[in-house]
XYZ file of C-alpha atoms in Angstrom:
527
model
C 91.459 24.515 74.492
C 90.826 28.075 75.889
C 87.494 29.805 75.958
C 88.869 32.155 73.667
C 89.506 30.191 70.678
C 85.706 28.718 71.156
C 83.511 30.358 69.428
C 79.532 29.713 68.842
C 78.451 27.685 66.041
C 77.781 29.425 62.500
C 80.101 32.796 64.279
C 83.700 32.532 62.731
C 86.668 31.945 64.515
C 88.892 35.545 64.767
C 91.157 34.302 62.429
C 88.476 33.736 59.636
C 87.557 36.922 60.312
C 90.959 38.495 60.388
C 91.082 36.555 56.352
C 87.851 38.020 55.623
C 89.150 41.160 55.906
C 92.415 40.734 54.057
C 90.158 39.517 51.511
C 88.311 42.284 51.325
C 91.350 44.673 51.192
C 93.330 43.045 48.664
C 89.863 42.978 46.618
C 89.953 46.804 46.574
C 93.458 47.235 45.353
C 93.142 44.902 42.926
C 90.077 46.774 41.626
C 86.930 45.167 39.742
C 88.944 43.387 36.708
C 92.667 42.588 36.228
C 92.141 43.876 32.858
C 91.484 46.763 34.001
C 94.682 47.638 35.642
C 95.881 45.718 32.579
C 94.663 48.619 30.346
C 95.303 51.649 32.975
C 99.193 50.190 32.715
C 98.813 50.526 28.981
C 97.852 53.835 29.097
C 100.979 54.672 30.502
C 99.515 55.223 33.893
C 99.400 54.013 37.149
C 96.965 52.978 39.693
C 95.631 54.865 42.624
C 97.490 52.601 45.112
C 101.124 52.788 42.475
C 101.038 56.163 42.653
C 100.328 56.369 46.592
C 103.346 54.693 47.221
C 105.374 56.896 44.852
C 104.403 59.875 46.667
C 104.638 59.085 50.170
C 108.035 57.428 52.095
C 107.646 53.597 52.358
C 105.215 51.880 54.041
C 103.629 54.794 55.450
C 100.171 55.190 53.918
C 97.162 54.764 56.226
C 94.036 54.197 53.991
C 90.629 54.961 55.025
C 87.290 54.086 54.259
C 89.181 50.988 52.235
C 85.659 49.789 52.090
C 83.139 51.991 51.416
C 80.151 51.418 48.602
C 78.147 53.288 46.867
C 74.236 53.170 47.885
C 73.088 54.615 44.881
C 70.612 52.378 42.599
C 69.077 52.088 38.989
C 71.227 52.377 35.874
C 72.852 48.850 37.156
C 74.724 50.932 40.156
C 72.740 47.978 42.508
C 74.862 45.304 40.782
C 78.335 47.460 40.537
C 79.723 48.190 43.955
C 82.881 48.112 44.467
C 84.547 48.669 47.378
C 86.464 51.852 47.839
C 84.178 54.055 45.210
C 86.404 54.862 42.678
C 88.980 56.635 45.449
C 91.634 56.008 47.888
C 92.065 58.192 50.400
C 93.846 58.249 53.169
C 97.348 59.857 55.176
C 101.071 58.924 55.589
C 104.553 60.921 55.177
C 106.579 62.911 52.649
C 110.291 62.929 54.162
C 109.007 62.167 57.499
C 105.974 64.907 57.532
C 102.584 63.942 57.316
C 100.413 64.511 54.036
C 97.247 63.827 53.244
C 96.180 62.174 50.206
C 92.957 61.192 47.837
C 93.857 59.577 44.454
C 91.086 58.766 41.859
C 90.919 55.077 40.898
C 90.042 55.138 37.140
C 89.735 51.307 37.069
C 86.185 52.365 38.943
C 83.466 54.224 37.098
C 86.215 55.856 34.821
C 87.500 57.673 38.815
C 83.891 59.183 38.239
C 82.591 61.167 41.142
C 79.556 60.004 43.018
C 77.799 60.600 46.192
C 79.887 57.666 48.422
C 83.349 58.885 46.275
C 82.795 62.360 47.118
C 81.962 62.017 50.952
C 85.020 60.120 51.150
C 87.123 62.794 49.934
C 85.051 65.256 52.256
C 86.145 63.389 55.091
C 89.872 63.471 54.088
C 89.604 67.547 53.419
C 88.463 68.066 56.810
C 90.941 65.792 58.563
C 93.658 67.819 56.950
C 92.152 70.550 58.026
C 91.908 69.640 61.536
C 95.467 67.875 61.730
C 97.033 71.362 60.103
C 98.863 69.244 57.006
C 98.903 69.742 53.016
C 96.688 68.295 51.349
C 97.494 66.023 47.365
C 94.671 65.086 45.302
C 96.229 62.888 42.440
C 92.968 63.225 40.246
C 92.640 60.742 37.096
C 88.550 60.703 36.846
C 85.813 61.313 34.107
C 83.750 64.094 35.965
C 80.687 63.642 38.321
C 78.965 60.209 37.812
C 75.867 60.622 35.781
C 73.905 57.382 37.031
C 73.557 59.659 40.499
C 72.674 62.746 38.788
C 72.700 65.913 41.177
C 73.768 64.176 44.259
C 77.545 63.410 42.008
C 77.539 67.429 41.576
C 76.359 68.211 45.006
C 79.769 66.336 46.147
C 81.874 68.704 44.000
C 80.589 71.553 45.804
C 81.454 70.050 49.205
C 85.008 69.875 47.836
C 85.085 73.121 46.268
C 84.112 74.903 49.518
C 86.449 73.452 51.329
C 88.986 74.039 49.209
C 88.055 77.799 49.166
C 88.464 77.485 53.125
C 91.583 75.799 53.627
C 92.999 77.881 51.002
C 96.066 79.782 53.040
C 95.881 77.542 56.008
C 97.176 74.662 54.227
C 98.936 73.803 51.002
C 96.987 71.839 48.886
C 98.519 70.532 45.705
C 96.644 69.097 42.622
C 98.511 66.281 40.394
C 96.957 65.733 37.107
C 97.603 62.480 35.479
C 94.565 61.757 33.673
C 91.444 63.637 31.945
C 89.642 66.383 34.435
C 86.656 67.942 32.642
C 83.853 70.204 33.263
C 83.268 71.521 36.886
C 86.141 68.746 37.975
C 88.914 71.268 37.111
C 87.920 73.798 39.446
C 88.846 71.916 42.035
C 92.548 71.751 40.732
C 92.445 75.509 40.077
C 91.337 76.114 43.530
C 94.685 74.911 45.063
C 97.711 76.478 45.413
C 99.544 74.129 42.983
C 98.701 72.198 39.780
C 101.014 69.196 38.531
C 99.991 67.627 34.753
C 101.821 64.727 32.997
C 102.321 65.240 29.522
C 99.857 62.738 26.658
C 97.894 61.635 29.503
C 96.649 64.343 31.468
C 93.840 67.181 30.299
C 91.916 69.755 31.390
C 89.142 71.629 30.047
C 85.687 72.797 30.926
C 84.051 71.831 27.660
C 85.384 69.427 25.640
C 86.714 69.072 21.393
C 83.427 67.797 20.625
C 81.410 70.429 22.310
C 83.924 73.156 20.964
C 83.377 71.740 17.498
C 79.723 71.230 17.369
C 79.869 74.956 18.940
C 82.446 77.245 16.922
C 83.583 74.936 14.277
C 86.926 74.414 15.885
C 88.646 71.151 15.459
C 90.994 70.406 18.472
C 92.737 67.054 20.184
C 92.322 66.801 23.700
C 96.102 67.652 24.254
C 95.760 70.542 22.148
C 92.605 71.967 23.631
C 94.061 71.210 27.826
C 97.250 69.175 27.572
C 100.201 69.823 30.067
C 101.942 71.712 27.867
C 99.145 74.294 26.653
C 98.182 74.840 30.504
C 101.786 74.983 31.372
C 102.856 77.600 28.709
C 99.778 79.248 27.069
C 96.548 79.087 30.123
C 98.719 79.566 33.310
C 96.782 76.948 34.818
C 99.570 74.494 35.622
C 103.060 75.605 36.950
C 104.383 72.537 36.067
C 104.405 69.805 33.461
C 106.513 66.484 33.327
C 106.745 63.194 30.859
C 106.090 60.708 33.240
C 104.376 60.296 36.644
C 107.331 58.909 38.369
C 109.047 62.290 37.684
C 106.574 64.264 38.633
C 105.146 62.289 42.258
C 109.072 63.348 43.386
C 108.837 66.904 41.958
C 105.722 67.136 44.398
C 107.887 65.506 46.853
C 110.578 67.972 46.601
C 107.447 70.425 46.930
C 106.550 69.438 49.984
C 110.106 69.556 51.120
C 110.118 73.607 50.840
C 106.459 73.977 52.652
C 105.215 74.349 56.160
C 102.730 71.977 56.798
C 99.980 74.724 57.663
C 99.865 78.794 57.943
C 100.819 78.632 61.437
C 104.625 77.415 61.194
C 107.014 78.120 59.176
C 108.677 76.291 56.622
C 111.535 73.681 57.368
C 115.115 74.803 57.664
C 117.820 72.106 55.669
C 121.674 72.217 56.799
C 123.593 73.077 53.892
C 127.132 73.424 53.421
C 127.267 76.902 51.164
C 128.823 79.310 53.294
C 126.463 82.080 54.173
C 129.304 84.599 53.552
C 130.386 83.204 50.202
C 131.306 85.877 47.996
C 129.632 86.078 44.543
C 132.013 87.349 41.859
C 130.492 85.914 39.220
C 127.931 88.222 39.409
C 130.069 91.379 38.136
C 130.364 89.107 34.613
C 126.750 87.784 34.783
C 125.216 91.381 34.631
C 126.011 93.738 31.400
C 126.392 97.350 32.255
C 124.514 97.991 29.520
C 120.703 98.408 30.719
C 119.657 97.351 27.157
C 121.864 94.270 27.484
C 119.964 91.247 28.201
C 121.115 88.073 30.365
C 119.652 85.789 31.897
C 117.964 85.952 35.465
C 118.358 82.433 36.536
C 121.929 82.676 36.634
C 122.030 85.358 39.066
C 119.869 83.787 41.034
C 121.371 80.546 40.669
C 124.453 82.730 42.138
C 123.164 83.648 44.995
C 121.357 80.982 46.426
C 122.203 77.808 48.185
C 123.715 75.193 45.963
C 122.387 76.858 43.116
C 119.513 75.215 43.449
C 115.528 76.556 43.263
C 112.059 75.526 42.276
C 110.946 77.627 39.304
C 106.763 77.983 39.147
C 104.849 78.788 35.703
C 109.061 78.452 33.902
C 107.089 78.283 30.831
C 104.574 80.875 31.085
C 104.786 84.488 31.725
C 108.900 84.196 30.932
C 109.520 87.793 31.562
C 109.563 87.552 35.214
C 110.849 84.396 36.937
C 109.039 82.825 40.742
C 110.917 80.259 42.146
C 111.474 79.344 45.773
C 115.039 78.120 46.783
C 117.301 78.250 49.855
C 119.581 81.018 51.815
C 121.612 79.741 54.368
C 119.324 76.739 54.485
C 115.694 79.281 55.251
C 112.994 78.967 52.510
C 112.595 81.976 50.771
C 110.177 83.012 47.236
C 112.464 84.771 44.589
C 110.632 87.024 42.698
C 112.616 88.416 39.310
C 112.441 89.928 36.319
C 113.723 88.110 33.429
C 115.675 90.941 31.206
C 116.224 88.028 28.412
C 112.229 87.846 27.822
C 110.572 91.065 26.415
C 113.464 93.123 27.839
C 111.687 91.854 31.503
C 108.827 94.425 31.224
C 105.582 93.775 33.670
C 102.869 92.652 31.273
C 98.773 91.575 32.473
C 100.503 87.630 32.532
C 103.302 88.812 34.518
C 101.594 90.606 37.098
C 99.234 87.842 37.341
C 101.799 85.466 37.686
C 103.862 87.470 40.119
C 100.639 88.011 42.599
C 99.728 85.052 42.946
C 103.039 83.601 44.255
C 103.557 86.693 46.420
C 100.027 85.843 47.854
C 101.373 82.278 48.463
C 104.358 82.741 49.720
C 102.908 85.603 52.327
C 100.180 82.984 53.463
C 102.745 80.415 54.181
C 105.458 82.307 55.816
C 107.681 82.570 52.917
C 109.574 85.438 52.906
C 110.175 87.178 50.005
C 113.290 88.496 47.361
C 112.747 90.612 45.025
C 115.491 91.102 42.249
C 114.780 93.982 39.781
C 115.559 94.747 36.763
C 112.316 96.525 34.642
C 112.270 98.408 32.323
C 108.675 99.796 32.758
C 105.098 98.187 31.977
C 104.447 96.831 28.135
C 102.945 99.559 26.064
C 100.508 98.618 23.215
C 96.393 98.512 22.774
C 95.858 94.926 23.963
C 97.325 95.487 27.032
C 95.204 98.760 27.782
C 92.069 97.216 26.527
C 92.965 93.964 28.347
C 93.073 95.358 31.490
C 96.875 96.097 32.282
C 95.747 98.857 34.723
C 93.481 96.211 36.807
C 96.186 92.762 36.505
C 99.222 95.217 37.629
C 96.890 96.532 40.373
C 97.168 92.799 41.264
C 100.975 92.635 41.880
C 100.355 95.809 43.306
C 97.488 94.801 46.290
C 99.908 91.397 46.817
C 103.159 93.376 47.777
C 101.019 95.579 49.790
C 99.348 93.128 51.429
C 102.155 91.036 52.044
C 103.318 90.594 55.907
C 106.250 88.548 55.670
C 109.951 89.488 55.581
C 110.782 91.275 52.191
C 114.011 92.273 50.727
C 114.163 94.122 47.609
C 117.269 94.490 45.186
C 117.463 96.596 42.143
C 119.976 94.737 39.729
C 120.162 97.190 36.965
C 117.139 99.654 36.141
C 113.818 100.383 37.576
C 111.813 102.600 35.458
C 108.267 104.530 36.451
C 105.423 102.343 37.622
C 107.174 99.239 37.579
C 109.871 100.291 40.149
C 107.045 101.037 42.750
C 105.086 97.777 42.310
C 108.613 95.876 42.333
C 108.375 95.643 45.949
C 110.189 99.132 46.413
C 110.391 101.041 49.430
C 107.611 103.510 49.042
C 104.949 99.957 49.380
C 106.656 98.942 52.445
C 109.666 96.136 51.751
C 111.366 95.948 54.682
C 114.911 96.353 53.207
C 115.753 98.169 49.937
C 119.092 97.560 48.550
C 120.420 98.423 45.430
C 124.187 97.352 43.118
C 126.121 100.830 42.011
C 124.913 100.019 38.588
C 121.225 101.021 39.681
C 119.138 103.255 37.533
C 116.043 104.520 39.133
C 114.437 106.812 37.567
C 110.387 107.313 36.154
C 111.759 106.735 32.802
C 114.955 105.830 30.486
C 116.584 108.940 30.401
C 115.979 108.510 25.971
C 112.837 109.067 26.891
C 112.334 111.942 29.431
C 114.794 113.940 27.224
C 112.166 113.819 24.612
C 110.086 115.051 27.073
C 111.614 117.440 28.648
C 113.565 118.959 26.598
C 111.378 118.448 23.415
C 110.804 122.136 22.597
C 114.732 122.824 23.148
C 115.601 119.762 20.579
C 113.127 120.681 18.063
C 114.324 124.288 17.534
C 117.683 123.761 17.767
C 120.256 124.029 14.872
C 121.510 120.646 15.194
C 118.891 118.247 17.349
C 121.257 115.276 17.533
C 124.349 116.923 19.745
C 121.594 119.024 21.781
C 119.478 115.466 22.302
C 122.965 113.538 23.607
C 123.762 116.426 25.686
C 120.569 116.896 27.221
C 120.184 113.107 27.971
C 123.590 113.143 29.410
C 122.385 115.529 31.570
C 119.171 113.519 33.044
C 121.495 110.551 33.275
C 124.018 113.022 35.338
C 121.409 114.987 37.466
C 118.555 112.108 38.245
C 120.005 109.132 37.234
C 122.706 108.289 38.828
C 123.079 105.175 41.397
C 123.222 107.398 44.646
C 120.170 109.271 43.713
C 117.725 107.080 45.465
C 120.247 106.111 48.438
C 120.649 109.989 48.739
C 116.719 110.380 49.484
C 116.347 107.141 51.658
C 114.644 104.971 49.051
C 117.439 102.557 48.816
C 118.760 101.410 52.264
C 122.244 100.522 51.275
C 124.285 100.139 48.098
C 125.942 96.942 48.196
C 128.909 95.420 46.195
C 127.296 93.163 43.997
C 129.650 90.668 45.137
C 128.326 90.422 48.853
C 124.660 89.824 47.683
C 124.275 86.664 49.209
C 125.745 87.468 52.563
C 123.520 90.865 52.654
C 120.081 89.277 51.547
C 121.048 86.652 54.179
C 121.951 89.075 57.179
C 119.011 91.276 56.237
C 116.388 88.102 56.232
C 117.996 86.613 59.327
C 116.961 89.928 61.423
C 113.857 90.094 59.815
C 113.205 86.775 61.218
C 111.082 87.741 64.243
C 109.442 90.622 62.108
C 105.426 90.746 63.660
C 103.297 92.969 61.557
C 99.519 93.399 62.131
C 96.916 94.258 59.289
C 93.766 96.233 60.437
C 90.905 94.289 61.384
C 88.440 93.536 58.535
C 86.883 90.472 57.004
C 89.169 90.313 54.154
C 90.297 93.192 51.590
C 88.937 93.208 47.724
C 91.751 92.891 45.477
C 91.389 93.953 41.902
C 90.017 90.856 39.691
């Protein structure tokens, strides 16, 4: 026998130890109680580990702190510690790129966070940080463990301040699949992206008891912060799906269109849609009427590769569409309005909606399309008293701001206020193109006849034929497609039919574009 397979008596051989420790692993996955993953499975969820392995490509996760314990006592924490903490954490790949990972494990403490839990996911932040890679939290927990008191809400802090400083540096996407209540769900709506399942996933800062014993309102836990009410009516989730399996390879797909950190840019895919396909369908997709309405998506749907793209928030803010998608196999954000939702006006949800992704897409090298069709800002009291002035500021400060490539196309109209934040020339896009149908103009020309000519109308013998003459002559004099090109605010007017070989020329010599903001600690957009 060798001298290496002696060992002392009482030590363990290697090989006991080696068993100890698959032991100890297979303890942790298995969690404290088979019933327990007996009743997570019931609830039509899936464990931490399950839904790991759904995310990332096979056989590719690399867990850590697979052991860690809480050292928290009283309550009965001294007799209940499990190994891992109520967390998995840990790294691996999403089509070959690395991703980093935490995942709540509700089968401990309820996925309750406590001192131990939240250093754990601490660590992970930081590595991601360091190794320049998104970041996925796939959270399922009850909130901040209340056996540990203010140490459990000290760890949300950690996480929330790092999430504040990797924000633009990398993406970090939140997947909700189970509850997320009080302080928890600023975490989520820290990150650039926010998953939910629908009839198992909520968020709220106070819950339906607390809302009832407060205002008298009676409310389900869906109906107060369910998928779909964040999805359509908060804005707090862009997307919502029935099942997690669905929704692990939406985020997959996700991942797919993202660089992995500020500093590179996102991947390129081969594709086999010729970058010079013509699109005829567009002079059928797109009334000439400007009070016609259509449908955005199939324009873009038109113009980009495959006709495929990743709509954000499709259920929220309808009247102006963010999606990213592909040209000639380049990333790039779409930004639209949606004529066949309140006529595609910019309301305080739109801009709010639009901003953000602009934001997102110039932090992560996107660059950005703009397709425009508006027909002004909504009108009305709520919106003035609501702040309309401050949330279109918003959309405003992002295009401004924004660094990237950007290509702007007016569709159809752009009317007033609305054409200028639309990305138009006078802000800075890069390239300003417009169809021959184009009408830009500070308002219908309806409407500045009234103006202009009010008087003139008013007095006159028959107002009708002088108000149809006298808006035939705005339309004429101010409103006609060349107007704009004639003054250098459009660069080019394009057959609609060569859109997609334009937008795709136009980005490609944009590509090396290098533009330098002045030096300052950071600007104060409007809140």
């Amino acid at each position: 026998m060798s001298p290496a397979a002696t060992a002392e008596p009482g030590v363990p051989a290697p090989q006991g130890r080696i068993e100890e420790l698959r032991s100890l692993k297979a303890a942790a996955r298995q969690g404290p109680d088979p019933r327990a993953t007996e009743r997570q499975h019931a609830r039509g969820k899936l464990t931490a580990h399950e839904r790991i392995e759904l995310l990332l490509d096979k056989d590719s996760f690399q867990e850590v702190e697979a052991l860690r314990r809480h050292r928290a006592t009283g309550f009965g924490l001294e007799n209940r510690r499990f190994p891992s903490d109520g967390v998995v954490t840990g790294w691996g790949t999403v089509h070959g790129r690395t991703v980093f990972v935490y995942a709540h494990d509700f089968r401990v403490f309820g996925g309750a966070l406590g001192e131990a839990h939240a250093a754990k996911i601490h660590k992970l932040m930081d590595l991601a940080e360091s190794a320049g890679a998104p970041l996925v939290s796939l959270n399922d927990g009850a909130g901040a463990r209340i056996q540990e008191g203010v140490t459990a809400l000290a760890g949300y802090g950690g996480i929330f301040r790092r999430n504040t400083r990797c924000s633009g540096v990398i993406p970090q996407i939140s997947v909700m699949l189970g509850p997320c209540a009080g302080g928890a769900a600023y975490s989520p709506a820290l990150t650039d992206f926010v998953f939910m399942v629908r009839g198992t996933a909520q968020m709220f800062i106070t819950g339906p008891d607390v809302v009832q014993a407060v205002t008298g309102e009676s409310v389900s836990m869906d109906g107060l912060g369910g998928a779909d009410v964040h999805a359509t009516v908060s804005g707090v989730a862009q997307f919502a799906y029935d099942d997690e399996e669905s929704c692990l390879e939406e985020v997959r797909y996700l991942l797919s269109l993202l660089p992995a950190n500020n500093r590179e840019l996102p991947p390129v895919a081969p594709t086999s849609d010729p970058s010079d396909r013509r699109n005829d369908a567009l002079l059928d997709l797109v009334p000439a009427d400007p009070n016609q309405a259509y449908d955005m998506r199939a324009v873009i749907e038109e113009i980009v590769d495959d006709g495929e793209h990743f709509e954000l928030h499709a259920g929220w803010a309808t009247n102006i569409v963010c999606t990213l998608a592909r040209l000639d196999g380049h990333v790039v954000g779409v930004v639209a309005n949606q004529p066949s939702s309140l006529a595609g006006v910019l309301d305080i949800h739109a801009s709010e909606k639009a901003a953000r992704f602009v934001s997102l897409c110039d932090a992560f090298n996107i660059p950005l399309v703009t397709l425009v069709d508006v027909p002004g800002f909504l009108p009305g009291v709520d919106q003035e008293h609501n702040g309309i002035i401050r949330h279109g500021a918003k959309l405003l400060y992002a295009y401004c701001n924004a660094t990237v490539p950007r290509v702007s196309l007016v569709v159809r109209k752009a009317y007033g206020g609305a054409y200028i934040v639309m990305d138009s020339r006078s802000i800075g896009t890069d390239v300003a193109l417009a169809w021959p149908s184009n009408e830009i103009a500070v308002m219908g020309a309806e409407g500045a006849a009234n103006v202009i000519f009010r008087r003139e109308i008013g007095e006159a013998e028959d107002p009708g034929a002088v108000r149809r003459r006298k808006v035939e002559e705005y339309r004429t004099e101010l409103m006609h497609p060349y107007y704009a090109a004639e003054r250098g605010l459009v660069d080019d007017v394009i057959d609609p039919r060569d859109t997609r070989e334009t937008l795709i020329r136009s980005l490609a010599m944009l590509r090396t574009k290098h533009a330098d903001l002045p030096s300052r600690k950071h600007g104060n957009p409007p809140a």
